[in-house]
Short mmCIF file of C-alpha atoms and ligand atoms in Angstrom, two decimals:
data_model
loop_
_atom_site.label_atom_id
_atom_site.label_comp_id
_atom_site.label_asym_id
_atom_site.label_seq_id
_atom_site.Cartn_x
_atom_site.Cartn_y
_atom_site.Cartn_z
CA MET A 1 -4.12 -17.82 14.04
CA ASN A 2 -0.44 -16.97 13.87
CA PRO A 3 0.64 -16.97 10.21
CA PHE A 4 4.32 -17.02 11.21
CA PRO A 5 4.56 -19.54 14.05
CA ILE A 6 7.67 -20.90 15.72
CA VAL A 7 7.75 -24.66 15.36
CA ALA A 8 10.45 -26.60 17.20
CA GLY A 9 12.52 -23.45 17.58
CA GLU A 10 12.25 -22.44 13.94
CA LEU A 11 10.18 -19.70 12.31
CA TYR A 12 7.64 -20.89 9.76
CA ALA A 13 5.26 -19.28 7.32
CA GLU A 14 2.11 -21.24 8.03
CA GLU A 15 3.39 -24.85 7.73
CA VAL A 16 6.49 -24.13 5.67
CA PRO A 17 9.88 -23.58 7.34
CA LEU A 18 11.32 -20.27 6.19
CA SER A 19 14.69 -21.99 5.88
CA ARG A 20 13.20 -24.13 3.10
CA ILE A 21 12.05 -21.08 1.18
CA ALA A 22 15.48 -19.51 1.63
CA ALA A 23 17.14 -22.68 0.33
CA GLU A 24 14.86 -23.01 -2.69
CA VAL A 25 14.27 -19.39 -3.68
CA GLY A 26 17.25 -17.60 -2.17
CA THR A 27 17.28 -14.40 -0.13
CA PRO A 28 16.21 -11.68 0.20
CA VAL A 29 12.61 -12.74 -0.50
CA TYR A 30 9.19 -11.51 0.55
CA VAL A 31 6.98 -14.25 1.99
CA TYR A 32 3.20 -13.82 2.29
CA SER A 33 0.66 -15.95 4.11
CA ARG A 34 -2.56 -16.67 2.26
CA ALA A 35 -4.33 -17.49 5.52
CA ALA A 36 -3.35 -14.12 6.99
CA LEU A 37 -4.56 -12.27 3.88
CA GLU A 38 -7.89 -14.09 4.09
CA ARG A 39 -8.17 -13.53 7.83
CA ASN A 40 -7.55 -9.78 7.45
CA ALA A 41 -9.88 -9.45 4.47
CA THR A 42 -12.66 -11.29 6.28
CA ALA A 43 -12.18 -9.25 9.45
CA PHE A 44 -12.45 -6.00 7.52
CA ARG A 45 -15.44 -7.11 5.49
CA ASP A 46 -17.25 -8.39 8.56
CA ALA A 47 -16.55 -5.21 10.53
CA VAL A 48 -18.04 -2.93 7.88
CA ALA A 49 -20.80 -5.27 6.69
CA PRO A 50 -23.39 -3.76 9.07
CA LEU A 51 -22.89 -0.39 7.31
CA GLY A 52 -25.14 -1.32 4.42
CA ASP A 53 -23.52 -2.96 1.44
CA PRO A 54 -20.19 -1.15 1.31
CA LEU A 55 -17.57 -1.62 -1.38
CA CYS A 56 -14.23 -2.71 0.07
CA ALA A 57 -11.71 -1.57 -2.52
CA PHE A 58 -8.23 -2.79 -1.61
CA ALA A 59 -5.61 -0.07 -2.09
CA VAL A 60 -3.51 -1.87 -4.69
CA LYS A 61 -0.48 0.31 -4.01
CA ALA A 62 0.00 -1.46 -0.67
CA ASN A 63 0.69 -4.78 -2.39
CA PRO A 64 0.01 -5.11 -6.10
CA ASN A 65 1.22 -8.69 -6.51
CA LEU A 66 -1.19 -10.53 -8.82
CA ALA A 67 -1.52 -13.56 -6.55
CA VAL A 68 -2.26 -11.33 -3.55
CA LEU A 69 -4.89 -9.47 -5.58
CA ARG A 70 -6.37 -12.79 -6.65
CA VAL A 71 -6.75 -13.88 -3.02
CA LEU A 72 -8.48 -10.61 -2.18
CA ALA A 73 -10.69 -10.71 -5.28
CA ALA A 74 -11.95 -14.11 -4.11
CA GLN A 75 -12.84 -12.42 -0.81
CA GLY A 76 -15.11 -10.03 -2.68
CA PHE A 77 -12.73 -7.09 -2.62
CA GLY A 78 -12.65 -4.45 -5.30
CA ALA A 79 -9.63 -2.25 -5.92
CA ASP A 80 -8.54 1.32 -5.36
CA VAL A 81 -6.03 2.05 -8.12
CA VAL A 82 -3.85 5.07 -8.78
CA SER A 83 -2.35 4.32 -12.19
CA GLY A 84 -3.08 2.55 -15.44
CA GLY A 85 -0.64 -0.12 -14.33
CA GLU A 86 -2.57 -0.79 -11.12
CA LEU A 87 -5.83 -0.78 -13.06
CA ARG A 88 -4.51 -3.44 -15.42
CA ARG A 89 -3.27 -5.53 -12.51
CA ALA A 90 -6.63 -5.38 -10.77
CA ARG A 91 -8.38 -6.49 -13.95
CA ALA A 92 -5.77 -9.21 -14.61
CA ALA A 93 -6.34 -10.54 -11.09
CA GLY A 94 -10.03 -10.93 -11.85
CA ILE A 95 -11.41 -7.91 -10.00
CA ALA A 96 -14.66 -6.82 -11.64
CA ALA A 97 -14.38 -3.44 -13.36
CA ASP A 98 -17.37 -2.04 -11.50
CA LYS A 99 -15.54 -2.64 -8.20
CA ILE A 100 -12.60 -0.47 -9.24
CA VAL A 101 -12.10 3.11 -8.03
CA PHE A 102 -9.41 5.27 -9.62
CA SER A 103 -7.78 7.92 -7.38
CA GLY A 104 -4.76 10.18 -7.88
CA VAL A 105 -3.89 13.78 -8.76
CA GLY A 106 -2.03 13.05 -11.96
CA LYS A 107 -4.14 10.71 -14.04
CA THR A 108 -3.08 11.21 -17.64
CA ALA A 109 -5.42 11.44 -20.60
CA ALA A 110 -4.34 7.91 -21.54
CA GLU A 111 -5.17 6.63 -18.05
CA LEU A 112 -8.56 8.36 -17.99
CA THR A 113 -9.28 6.85 -21.40
CA LEU A 114 -8.31 3.39 -20.15
CA ALA A 115 -10.63 3.83 -17.16
CA LEU A 116 -13.50 4.68 -19.51
CA GLU A 117 -12.69 1.81 -21.86
CA GLU A 118 -12.68 -0.61 -18.95
CA ARG A 119 -15.91 0.94 -17.60
CA ILE A 120 -14.58 1.02 -14.06
CA GLY A 121 -16.93 1.78 -11.19
CA GLN A 122 -15.76 5.25 -10.23
CA ILE A 123 -13.16 7.87 -11.03
CA ASN A 124 -12.24 10.08 -8.08
CA ILE A 125 -11.66 13.54 -9.52
CA GLU A 126 -9.05 15.53 -7.64
CA SER A 127 -9.23 18.97 -9.29
CA VAL A 128 -11.43 21.18 -11.42
CA GLU A 129 -8.84 20.84 -14.17
CA GLU A 130 -9.17 17.06 -14.11
CA ALA A 131 -12.98 17.37 -14.21
CA ASP A 132 -12.72 19.45 -17.39
CA GLU A 133 -10.30 17.00 -18.99
CA LEU A 134 -12.33 13.91 -18.09
CA SER A 135 -15.46 15.62 -19.39
CA ALA A 136 -13.83 16.31 -22.74
CA ILE A 137 -12.52 12.75 -23.06
CA ALA A 138 -15.81 11.12 -22.05
CA ALA A 139 -17.94 13.43 -24.20
CA ALA A 140 -15.73 12.78 -27.24
CA ARG A 141 -16.26 9.05 -26.73
CA GLY A 142 -19.99 9.50 -26.14
CA VAL A 143 -19.90 7.94 -22.67
CA GLN A 144 -20.77 9.04 -19.14
CA ALA A 145 -17.90 8.89 -16.63
CA VAL A 146 -19.18 7.88 -13.19
CA CYS A 147 -17.16 10.07 -10.87
CA ALA A 148 -16.82 11.38 -7.35
CA LEU A 149 -15.12 14.52 -6.09
CA ARG A 150 -12.21 14.00 -3.72
CA VAL A 151 -12.06 16.74 -1.15
CA ASN A 152 -9.31 17.85 1.15
CA PRO A 153 -10.92 18.18 4.60
CA ASP A 154 -7.94 20.03 6.11
CA VAL A 155 -7.34 17.75 9.08
CA ASP A 156 -4.01 16.75 10.51
CA ALA A 157 -3.97 12.97 10.45
CA GLY A 158 -1.27 12.91 13.12
CA THR A 159 0.95 10.55 11.16
CA HIS A 160 4.31 10.88 9.39
CA ASP A 161 4.35 14.02 7.21
CA LYS A 162 5.27 12.07 4.09
CA ILE A 163 2.12 9.97 4.34
CA SER A 164 -0.34 12.69 5.43
CA THR A 165 -2.69 13.62 2.61
CA GLY A 166 -5.52 15.70 4.08
CA LYS A 167 -3.95 18.94 5.26
CA ALA A 168 -4.82 22.24 3.58
CA ASP A 169 -1.56 22.47 1.67
CA SER A 170 -1.63 18.86 0.51
CA LYS A 171 -1.73 18.17 -3.23
CA PHE A 172 -4.74 15.85 -2.93
CA GLY A 173 -8.39 16.69 -3.64
CA VAL A 174 -10.04 20.11 -3.73
CA PRO A 175 -10.37 22.28 -0.60
CA LEU A 176 -13.69 21.81 1.21
CA ALA A 177 -14.44 25.50 0.75
CA GLU A 178 -14.40 25.06 -3.03
CA ALA A 179 -16.08 21.67 -3.16
CA VAL A 180 -19.66 22.85 -3.77
CA GLU A 181 -18.59 25.14 -6.59
CA VAL A 182 -16.55 22.40 -8.26
CA TYR A 183 -19.34 19.86 -7.82
CA ASP A 184 -21.85 22.31 -9.35
CA ARG A 185 -19.55 22.59 -12.32
CA MET A 186 -19.08 18.82 -12.61
CA ALA A 187 -22.86 18.40 -12.70
CA THR A 188 -23.10 20.69 -15.74
CA LEU A 189 -20.19 19.21 -17.69
CA PRO A 190 -21.04 16.83 -20.54
CA GLY A 191 -19.80 13.28 -20.13
CA LEU A 192 -19.66 13.40 -16.32
CA ALA A 193 -22.04 11.54 -14.03
CA PRO A 194 -21.07 12.71 -10.53
CA CYS A 195 -22.31 10.34 -7.82
CA GLY A 196 -20.66 11.47 -4.61
CA VAL A 197 -17.60 12.54 -2.70
CA ALA A 198 -14.37 10.97 -1.47
CA LEU A 199 -11.48 11.58 0.88
CA HIS A 200 -8.34 9.94 2.23
CA ILE A 201 -6.43 11.82 4.91
CA GLY A 202 -3.32 9.73 5.43
CA SER A 203 -1.87 6.36 6.28
CA GLN A 204 -0.76 4.47 9.40
CA LEU A 205 -3.23 6.45 11.52
CA ALA A 206 -2.98 5.63 15.21
CA ASP A 207 -6.07 7.51 16.27
CA LEU A 208 -9.66 7.58 15.00
CA ALA A 209 -10.28 11.22 15.99
CA PRO A 210 -8.85 12.83 12.82
CA LEU A 211 -10.82 10.39 10.69
CA GLU A 212 -14.00 11.21 12.60
CA ARG A 213 -13.37 14.94 12.15
CA ALA A 214 -12.83 14.47 8.43
CA PHE A 215 -15.89 12.22 7.97
CA THR A 216 -18.05 14.73 9.86
CA ARG A 217 -16.92 17.51 7.53
CA LEU A 218 -17.65 15.27 4.57
CA GLY A 219 -21.15 14.62 5.94
CA ASN A 220 -21.78 18.35 6.14
CA LEU A 221 -20.68 18.65 2.54
CA VAL A 222 -23.11 15.90 1.51
CA THR A 223 -25.93 17.90 3.15
CA ARG A 224 -24.93 21.09 1.36
CA LEU A 225 -24.68 19.31 -1.99
CA ARG A 226 -28.11 17.75 -1.55
CA GLN A 227 -29.56 21.14 -0.65
CA LYS A 228 -28.35 22.27 -4.05
CA GLY A 229 -30.17 19.40 -5.71
CA HIS A 230 -27.29 16.98 -6.28
CA ALA A 231 -28.08 13.28 -5.92
CA ILE A 232 -25.32 11.94 -3.67
CA THR A 233 -25.38 8.15 -3.67
CA ARG A 234 -21.83 7.21 -2.74
CA VAL A 235 -19.21 8.35 -0.25
CA ASP A 236 -15.65 7.01 -0.37
CA LEU A 237 -13.99 7.14 3.07
CA GLY A 238 -10.50 6.17 1.89
CA GLY A 239 -8.11 4.00 3.89
CA GLY A 240 -5.50 4.82 6.49
CA LEU A 241 -5.98 2.51 9.47
CA GLY A 242 -2.69 1.93 11.23
CA ILE A 243 -1.29 -1.41 12.39
CA PRO A 244 1.24 -2.31 15.10
CA TYR A 245 4.81 -2.62 13.85
CA ARG A 246 6.33 -3.17 17.30
CA GLN A 247 5.24 -5.90 19.57
CA GLY A 248 2.85 -4.51 22.16
CA GLU A 249 1.77 -1.41 20.23
CA MET A 250 -1.98 -0.76 20.42
CA PHE A 251 -4.14 0.52 17.57
CA PRO A 252 -7.86 1.21 17.30
CA SER A 253 -9.73 -2.00 16.54
CA LEU A 254 -11.77 -2.58 13.42
CA ALA A 255 -14.83 -2.74 15.67
CA ASP A 256 -14.06 0.75 17.05
CA TYR A 257 -13.52 2.05 13.52
CA ALA A 258 -16.78 0.55 12.24
CA ALA A 259 -18.69 1.89 15.26
CA MET A 260 -17.31 5.38 14.64
CA VAL A 261 -18.22 5.20 10.95
CA ALA A 262 -21.72 3.95 11.83
CA ARG A 263 -22.19 6.85 14.24
CA VAL A 264 -21.01 9.53 11.83
CA THR A 265 -22.67 8.21 8.68
CA ARG A 266 -25.98 7.07 10.23
CA SER A 267 -28.16 9.55 8.33
CA TRP A 268 -26.16 9.71 5.10
CA ASP A 269 -28.16 7.19 3.07
CA VAL A 270 -25.32 6.43 0.64
CA ARG A 271 -23.25 3.43 -0.42
CA LEU A 272 -19.97 3.64 1.46
CA ILE A 273 -16.64 2.79 -0.12
CA PHE A 274 -13.54 1.84 1.88
CA GLU A 275 -9.99 1.76 0.55
CA PRO A 276 -7.99 -0.25 3.09
CA GLY A 277 -4.43 -1.16 2.18
CA ARG A 278 -1.98 -1.72 5.01
CA ILE A 279 -4.48 -3.30 7.40
CA ILE A 280 -5.21 -6.03 4.86
CA VAL A 281 -1.67 -7.00 3.86
CA GLY A 282 0.78 -5.52 6.40
CA ASP A 283 1.11 -8.35 8.89
CA ALA A 284 0.60 -11.00 6.20
CA GLY A 285 4.16 -10.64 4.94
CA VAL A 286 7.77 -10.79 6.06
CA LEU A 287 11.01 -9.97 4.30
CA LEU A 288 13.32 -12.96 4.71
CA THR A 289 16.99 -12.08 4.66
CA ARG A 290 20.37 -13.65 5.37
CA VAL A 291 23.17 -12.16 7.44
CA VAL A 292 26.13 -11.48 5.15
CA ARG A 293 28.48 -10.73 8.00
CA VAL A 294 28.66 -9.19 11.44
CA LYS A 295 31.11 -6.32 11.40
CA ARG A 296 32.66 -4.66 14.39
CA GLY A 297 31.45 -1.11 15.03
CA ALA A 298 32.41 1.85 17.21
CA ALA A 299 29.33 1.63 19.42
CA ASN A 300 27.48 -1.49 18.29
CA PRO A 301 28.33 -4.28 15.89
CA PHE A 302 26.78 -3.99 12.44
CA VAL A 303 24.64 -6.91 11.38
CA VAL A 304 24.94 -6.60 7.60
CA VAL A 305 22.02 -8.39 5.93
CA ASP A 306 21.49 -9.14 2.25
CA ALA A 307 18.26 -7.09 2.14
CA ALA A 308 18.64 -3.35 1.67
CA MET A 309 16.74 -0.10 1.44
CA ASN A 310 16.01 -0.85 -2.22
CA ASP A 311 14.06 -3.95 -1.13
CA LEU A 312 12.33 -2.42 1.90
CA ALA A 313 12.37 1.36 1.75
CA ARG A 314 10.19 2.20 4.76
CA PRO A 315 12.91 2.52 7.41
CA ALA A 316 15.07 4.74 5.17
CA MET A 317 12.12 6.81 3.92
CA TYR A 318 10.03 7.27 7.04
CA GLY A 319 12.28 6.11 9.85
CA ALA A 320 9.80 3.22 10.13
CA TRP A 321 10.29 0.41 12.62
CA HIS A 322 10.11 -3.23 11.52
CA ASP A 323 10.55 -5.93 14.14
CA PHE A 324 13.52 -8.11 13.28
CA MET A 325 13.74 -11.69 14.41
CA PRO A 326 15.89 -14.70 13.67
CA VAL A 327 14.51 -17.73 11.88
CA ARG A 328 16.20 -19.88 14.52
CA ALA A 329 16.82 -18.10 17.81
CA SER A 330 20.27 -18.62 19.29
CA GLY A 331 19.17 -17.84 22.83
CA ALA A 332 21.94 -15.28 23.29
CA ARG A 333 21.29 -11.54 22.85
CA MET A 334 23.17 -8.68 21.27
CA VAL A 335 22.67 -4.97 20.66
CA ALA A 336 23.35 -4.17 17.02
CA ASN A 337 22.83 -1.82 14.12
CA ILE A 338 21.05 -3.69 11.37
CA VAL A 339 22.15 -2.46 7.96
CA GLY A 340 22.00 -3.39 4.29
CA PRO A 341 24.85 -3.45 1.78
CA ILE A 342 23.89 -0.23 -0.05
CA CYS A 343 26.38 2.58 -0.13
CA GLU A 344 24.61 5.16 1.94
CA THR A 345 24.13 5.50 5.65
CA GLY A 346 20.38 5.71 5.13
CA ASP A 347 20.49 1.99 4.35
CA THR A 348 19.94 1.28 8.03
CA PHE A 349 17.02 -0.79 9.28
CA ALA A 350 17.66 -0.33 12.99
CA THR A 351 20.15 1.34 15.31
CA GLY A 352 21.05 0.04 18.75
CA ARG A 353 18.40 -2.68 18.48
CA GLU A 354 18.44 -5.51 20.99
CA ILE A 355 18.11 -8.74 19.00
CA ASP A 356 19.00 -12.40 19.19
CA ARG A 357 22.66 -12.99 18.57
CA LEU A 358 23.22 -13.57 14.88
CA GLU A 359 26.17 -14.73 12.89
CA SER A 360 27.18 -14.71 9.27
CA GLY A 361 24.88 -17.02 7.28
CA ASP A 362 21.97 -16.88 9.74
CA LEU A 363 18.45 -16.21 8.46
CA ALA A 364 16.19 -13.53 9.90
CA VAL A 365 13.03 -11.64 8.98
CA PHE A 366 11.76 -8.11 9.00
CA ARG A 367 8.20 -8.50 10.16
CA THR A 368 5.06 -6.73 9.02
CA ALA A 369 6.49 -6.20 5.55
CA GLY A 370 3.45 -7.18 3.50
CA ALA A 371 2.36 -3.58 2.90
CA TYR A 372 4.49 -1.04 1.03
CA GLY A 373 7.36 -3.53 0.88
CA ALA A 374 8.06 -5.20 -2.46
CA THR A 375 5.92 -2.61 -4.20
CA MET A 376 8.33 0.18 -3.24
CA ALA A 377 11.45 -1.72 -4.28
CA SER A 378 13.98 -0.25 -6.68
CA SER A 379 17.15 -1.54 -8.30
CA TYR A 380 19.41 1.03 -6.66
CA ASN A 381 23.07 0.03 -6.53
CA SER A 382 22.28 -2.29 -9.47
CA ARG A 383 20.65 -4.77 -7.20
CA GLY A 384 17.86 -6.88 -8.66
CA PHE A 385 14.20 -6.88 -7.74
CA VAL A 386 13.39 -9.09 -4.80
CA PRO A 387 11.12 -12.11 -5.46
CA GLU A 388 7.84 -12.83 -3.68
CA VAL A 389 6.48 -16.12 -2.37
CA LEU A 390 2.93 -16.99 -1.32
CA VAL A 391 2.49 -19.72 1.26
CA ASP A 392 -0.72 -21.72 1.56
CA ALA A 393 -0.66 -24.19 4.47
CA ASP A 394 2.13 -26.66 3.60
CA ARG A 395 2.76 -25.50 0.05
CA PHE A 396 4.28 -22.37 -1.44
CA ALA A 397 4.76 -20.79 -4.83
CA VAL A 398 7.02 -18.08 -6.20
CA VAL A 399 4.48 -15.40 -7.16
CA ALA A 400 7.06 -12.90 -8.45
CA ASP A 401 10.39 -13.94 -9.90
CA ARG A 402 13.61 -12.41 -8.76
CA ILE A 403 14.66 -9.95 -11.48
CA ALA A 404 18.39 -10.20 -11.83
CA PRO A 405 20.57 -7.11 -12.34
CA ASP A 406 21.48 -8.45 -15.79
CA ALA A 407 17.82 -8.49 -16.83
CA ILE A 408 17.57 -4.82 -15.90
CA MET A 409 20.82 -4.08 -17.75
CA ALA A 410 19.42 -5.90 -20.80
CA ALA A 411 16.75 -3.19 -21.14
CA GLU A 412 19.45 -0.52 -21.56
CA ARG A 413 21.06 0.49 -24.86
CA VAL A 414 24.32 2.12 -25.75
CA PRO A 415 23.68 4.21 -28.90
CA ASP A 416 25.89 3.63 -31.95
CA TRP A 417 27.30 7.13 -31.71
CA LEU A 418 28.87 6.29 -28.36
CA SER A 419 30.49 3.12 -29.57
CA ASP A 420 31.88 4.13 -32.97
CA ASP A 421 35.52 5.06 -33.39
CA ALA A 422 34.79 8.71 -34.13
CA GLY A 423 32.95 9.04 -30.87
CA GLN A 424 35.87 7.61 -28.97
CA ALA A 425 38.37 9.87 -30.68
CA ARG A 426 36.62 13.08 -29.72
N1 LIG B 1 -6.65 5.39 -0.62
C1 LIG B 1 -5.82 6.33 -1.10
C2 LIG B 1 -6.34 7.37 -2.01
C3 LIG B 1 -4.46 6.32 -0.73
O1 LIG B 1 -3.64 7.26 -1.20
C4 LIG B 1 -3.97 5.30 0.14
C5 LIG B 1 -2.57 5.26 0.54
C6 LIG B 1 -4.89 4.34 0.60
C7 LIG B 1 -6.22 4.41 0.20
C8 LIG B 1 -4.48 3.20 1.50
O2 LIG B 1 -4.02 3.64 2.73
P1 LIG B 1 -3.69 2.57 3.87
O3 LIG B 1 -5.00 1.90 4.26
O4 LIG B 1 -2.74 1.59 3.33
O5 LIG B 1 -3.12 3.38 4.96
N2 LIG B 1 4.33 4.13 1.52
C9 LIG B 1 3.76 4.53 2.79
C10 LIG B 1 2.25 4.59 2.76
C11 LIG B 1 1.69 5.47 1.67
C12 LIG B 1 0.20 5.47 1.61
C13 LIG B 1 -0.28 6.14 0.36
N3 LIG B 1 -1.70 6.15 0.20
C14 LIG B 1 4.28 3.61 3.88
O6 LIG B 1 5.09 2.73 3.60
O7 LIG B 1 3.96 3.78 5.05
#
């Protein structure tokens, strides 16, 4: 199944021509395929199903759109959330509270309280300080907080530094060497019901070896904790599986991943939790954009598109590659720098990229933009927030409105003391 097929020379999302979405909704716009979301969710679920009855908790941060979450909820997915906002979204999308896992180093007292009020399935504690705080909040409310301890296994995930989370100096989790001591403490604290351990070492991983190393260390920790009398019933293996962004790139298959997990966890006797994000939504979305103009350049022409780094931050933030293709191929080729309108050089999607020849007014897409796309948008340069569309076979719906710059400006206030005469005189 190709969610973005070319039909009679024109790029579609499922059965809808992208040109129709551009005409009706405008550009830039994110377009998601329901069929691709369901295909990816099913593939993941099926791959890990032989590992007992694992919880697949979609990492909401990858794509928090309510309609996307609703599709995944219907596929039996739970949610990995990292803020009160994500928790509320997961609940609003119909994800059962007991399928929600709350990770993150900076959960506030208000967020921990919300998690307890909602009776979510698990809170992943990331520090001894957080354990103490959660204990106090839960005990004061007379409830038991089901929690796991996130550890930092000190492995190099071999991915971009900004998305590595499991090295010794990373802010996430507690060091393995301190894990037993912290877990012992958690077991004595009132209001805490520790049930296991968790990790997540990084994102867009191209290799299973670091994951296997980390899981093996986690298994050793489970043994040590059990030796000390702790009942370990759950292990959360995080997310991180990488996906191809360039045509032809190869990544470990879900089957290889599941086989590795089966091998490492064979004797663990726990319920496994997975937190996949990118692999579920990445290739299910594109960012549809229109060429504003093609400007002459010193080395290459600049294809200036109406999408910018505020809409899709990954190239500017991580030097990430997104394939770029026209909605209707011209047949001719050009080598160009693809840039947005924002006033910094970092607003560059590609340099010296060979693409189909494009002209002012043409439509094109950045592919594989379903993960960490719209969710990382900002309104920098007083641009609005980009809308999102979900396609389902031959129909589509706007699942997030475009937020116009004026709507953002309407939330701002100029205090009286800046507008009165006295203020101006000074
Ligand atoms: N679990 C936890 C605790 C996480 O922090 C993350 C991602 C995931 C699961 C999901 O990881 P995934 O399966 O999607 O790799 N903005 C970056 C990616 C940041 C990932 C942050 N954590 C990007 O655009 O590449």
